[in-house]
Amino acid sequence: MQIGEVAERTGLSLRTIRHYEEVGLVIPSARTKGGFRLYTAADVDRLMVIRRMKPLDFSLEEMRDLLAITDRLSAAAPLPDAERERLRERLETYRKITDARCETLRARLMAAEDFAATLRRKLDSQG
């Protein structure tokens, strides 16, 4: 599929998708003779993973590292046990970071919802 359809499916802008290509997070699987980017379902899945990392404030470097880890772990070629274990430990570290960042977001959301409720109460009392 071309970049416009990918943008629709992922909710990402064309500019963002191109930026992710420039920084090496996702590379189109092919190009047309005219040079247009072509993406597969796997490319779209990868963009969705990146999109889910964004609200958790992962840096481009962290995104790149995490994607490299998951790519390596899911590769068809078997990994030596020591490498597999090392990658799993790094993945576990990212899981812990993700859990902590999710907790921070939940706390921020609770504070925002509390503030919205305060404003509603103020409006109701003025009504």
Tab-separated table of C-alpha atoms in Angstrom:
chain	number	residue	atom	x	y	z
A	1	MET	CA	0.000	0.000	0.000
A	2	GLN	CA	1.095	3.566	-0.563
A	3	ILE	CA	1.907	6.070	2.146
A	4	GLY	CA	-1.525	7.763	2.043
A	5	GLU	CA	-3.309	4.522	2.896
A	6	VAL	CA	-0.739	3.783	5.601
A	7	ALA	CA	-1.352	7.228	7.095
A	8	GLU	CA	-5.096	6.536	7.138
A	9	ARG	CA	-4.665	3.133	8.754
A	10	THR	CA	-2.226	4.307	11.418
A	11	GLY	CA	-3.544	7.791	12.149
A	12	LEU	CA	-0.048	9.160	11.534
A	13	SER	CA	0.661	12.065	9.221
A	14	LEU	CA	2.588	11.617	5.985
A	15	ARG	CA	5.282	13.838	7.450
A	16	THR	CA	5.592	11.650	10.550
A	17	ILE	CA	5.837	8.466	8.497
A	18	ARG	CA	8.531	10.031	6.318
A	19	HIS	CA	10.366	11.206	9.433
A	20	TYR	CA	10.308	7.692	10.893
A	21	GLU	CA	11.809	6.486	7.615
A	22	GLU	CA	14.519	9.181	7.713
A	23	VAL	CA	15.561	8.161	11.237
A	24	GLY	CA	15.487	4.457	10.367
A	25	LEU	CA	12.537	3.284	12.466
A	26	VAL	CA	10.543	1.944	9.534
A	27	ILE	CA	11.681	1.441	5.972
A	28	PRO	CA	9.146	0.941	3.169
A	29	SER	CA	9.277	-2.603	1.881
A	30	ALA	CA	9.491	-1.443	-1.730
A	31	ARG	CA	9.135	1.476	-4.084
A	32	THR	CA	7.218	1.830	-7.313
A	33	LYS	CA	9.052	2.564	-10.562
A	34	GLY	CA	8.068	6.174	-9.958
A	35	GLY	CA	9.721	6.126	-6.540
A	36	PHE	CA	6.571	6.022	-4.403
A	37	ARG	CA	6.925	4.224	-1.085
A	38	LEU	CA	5.150	0.885	-0.747
A	39	TYR	CA	4.362	-0.631	2.632
A	40	THR	CA	3.256	-4.076	3.740
A	41	ALA	CA	0.941	-5.039	6.587
A	42	ALA	CA	4.076	-5.765	8.646
A	43	ASP	CA	5.273	-2.197	8.023
A	44	VAL	CA	1.908	-0.879	9.214
A	45	ASP	CA	2.144	-3.068	12.334
A	46	ARG	CA	5.606	-1.648	13.026
A	47	LEU	CA	4.285	1.911	12.676
A	48	MET	CA	1.502	1.081	15.112
A	49	VAL	CA	4.079	-0.138	17.642
A	50	ILE	CA	5.972	3.126	17.202
A	51	ARG	CA	2.731	5.090	17.564
A	52	ARG	CA	2.007	3.311	20.864
A	53	MET	CA	5.472	4.185	22.188
A	54	LYS	CA	5.068	7.891	21.476
A	55	PRO	CA	2.728	8.806	24.389
A	56	LEU	CA	5.136	7.005	26.709
A	57	ASP	CA	7.884	9.498	25.814
A	58	PHE	CA	10.262	6.971	24.313
A	59	SER	CA	13.122	8.734	22.559
A	60	LEU	CA	13.978	7.846	18.972
A	61	GLU	CA	17.048	6.048	20.300
A	62	GLU	CA	14.923	3.992	22.722
A	63	MET	CA	12.410	3.230	19.973
A	64	ARG	CA	15.202	2.120	17.665
A	65	ASP	CA	16.720	-0.082	20.374
A	66	LEU	CA	13.407	-1.639	21.376
A	67	LEU	CA	12.495	-2.370	17.767
A	68	ALA	CA	15.926	-3.920	17.188
A	69	ILE	CA	15.433	-6.152	20.223
A	70	THR	CA	11.991	-7.332	19.123
A	71	ASP	CA	13.188	-7.789	15.530
A	72	ARG	CA	16.075	-9.933	16.707
A	73	LEU	CA	13.906	-12.007	19.047
A	74	SER	CA	11.321	-12.654	16.339
A	75	ALA	CA	13.837	-13.414	13.574
A	76	ALA	CA	13.501	-16.775	11.881
A	77	ALA	CA	17.098	-17.776	12.612
A	78	PRO	CA	17.588	-19.341	16.032
A	79	LEU	CA	19.571	-17.324	18.563
A	80	PRO	CA	22.271	-18.629	20.863
A	81	ASP	CA	20.873	-19.019	24.375
A	82	ALA	CA	23.131	-16.327	25.837
A	83	GLU	CA	22.056	-13.762	23.246
A	84	ARG	CA	18.384	-14.660	23.621
A	85	GLU	CA	18.662	-14.235	27.395
A	86	ARG	CA	20.470	-10.892	27.044
A	87	LEU	CA	17.788	-9.610	24.660
A	88	ARG	CA	15.009	-10.831	26.955
A	89	GLU	CA	16.615	-8.989	29.883
A	90	ARG	CA	16.756	-5.773	27.856
A	91	LEU	CA	13.135	-6.284	26.823
A	92	GLU	CA	12.188	-6.784	30.474
A	93	THR	CA	13.894	-3.477	31.306
A	94	TYR	CA	11.760	-1.748	28.669
A	95	ARG	CA	8.659	-3.445	30.064
A	96	LYS	CA	9.433	-2.036	33.514
A	97	ILE	CA	10.032	1.424	32.052
A	98	THR	CA	6.748	1.165	30.154
A	99	ASP	CA	4.846	0.116	33.279
A	100	ALA	CA	6.290	3.058	35.231
A	101	ARG	CA	5.447	5.515	32.463
A	102	CYS	CA	1.911	4.129	32.219
A	103	GLU	CA	1.508	4.680	35.954
A	104	THR	CA	2.698	8.270	35.557
A	105	LEU	CA	0.193	8.814	32.759
A	106	ARG	CA	-2.611	7.336	34.875
A	107	ALA	CA	-1.754	9.740	37.707
A	108	ARG	CA	-1.713	12.702	35.308
A	109	LEU	CA	-5.045	11.610	33.836
A	110	MET	CA	-6.587	11.358	37.309
A	111	ALA	CA	-5.392	14.892	38.102
A	112	ALA	CA	-6.794	16.179	34.799
A	113	GLU	CA	-10.147	14.450	35.382
A	114	ASP	CA	-10.276	15.899	38.884
A	115	PHE	CA	-9.678	19.370	37.471
A	116	ALA	CA	-12.395	18.868	34.823
A	117	ALA	CA	-14.819	17.776	37.556
A	118	THR	CA	-13.931	20.891	39.566
A	119	LEU	CA	-14.775	23.080	36.580
A	120	ARG	CA	-18.073	21.246	36.042
A	121	ARG	CA	-18.988	21.757	39.716
A	122	LYS	CA	-18.158	25.462	39.447
A	123	LEU	CA	-20.337	25.791	36.357
A	124	ASP	CA	-23.177	23.877	38.015
A	125	SER	CA	-23.037	26.078	41.099
A	126	GLN	CA	-23.193	29.205	38.907
A	127	GLY	CA	-26.098	27.944	36.876
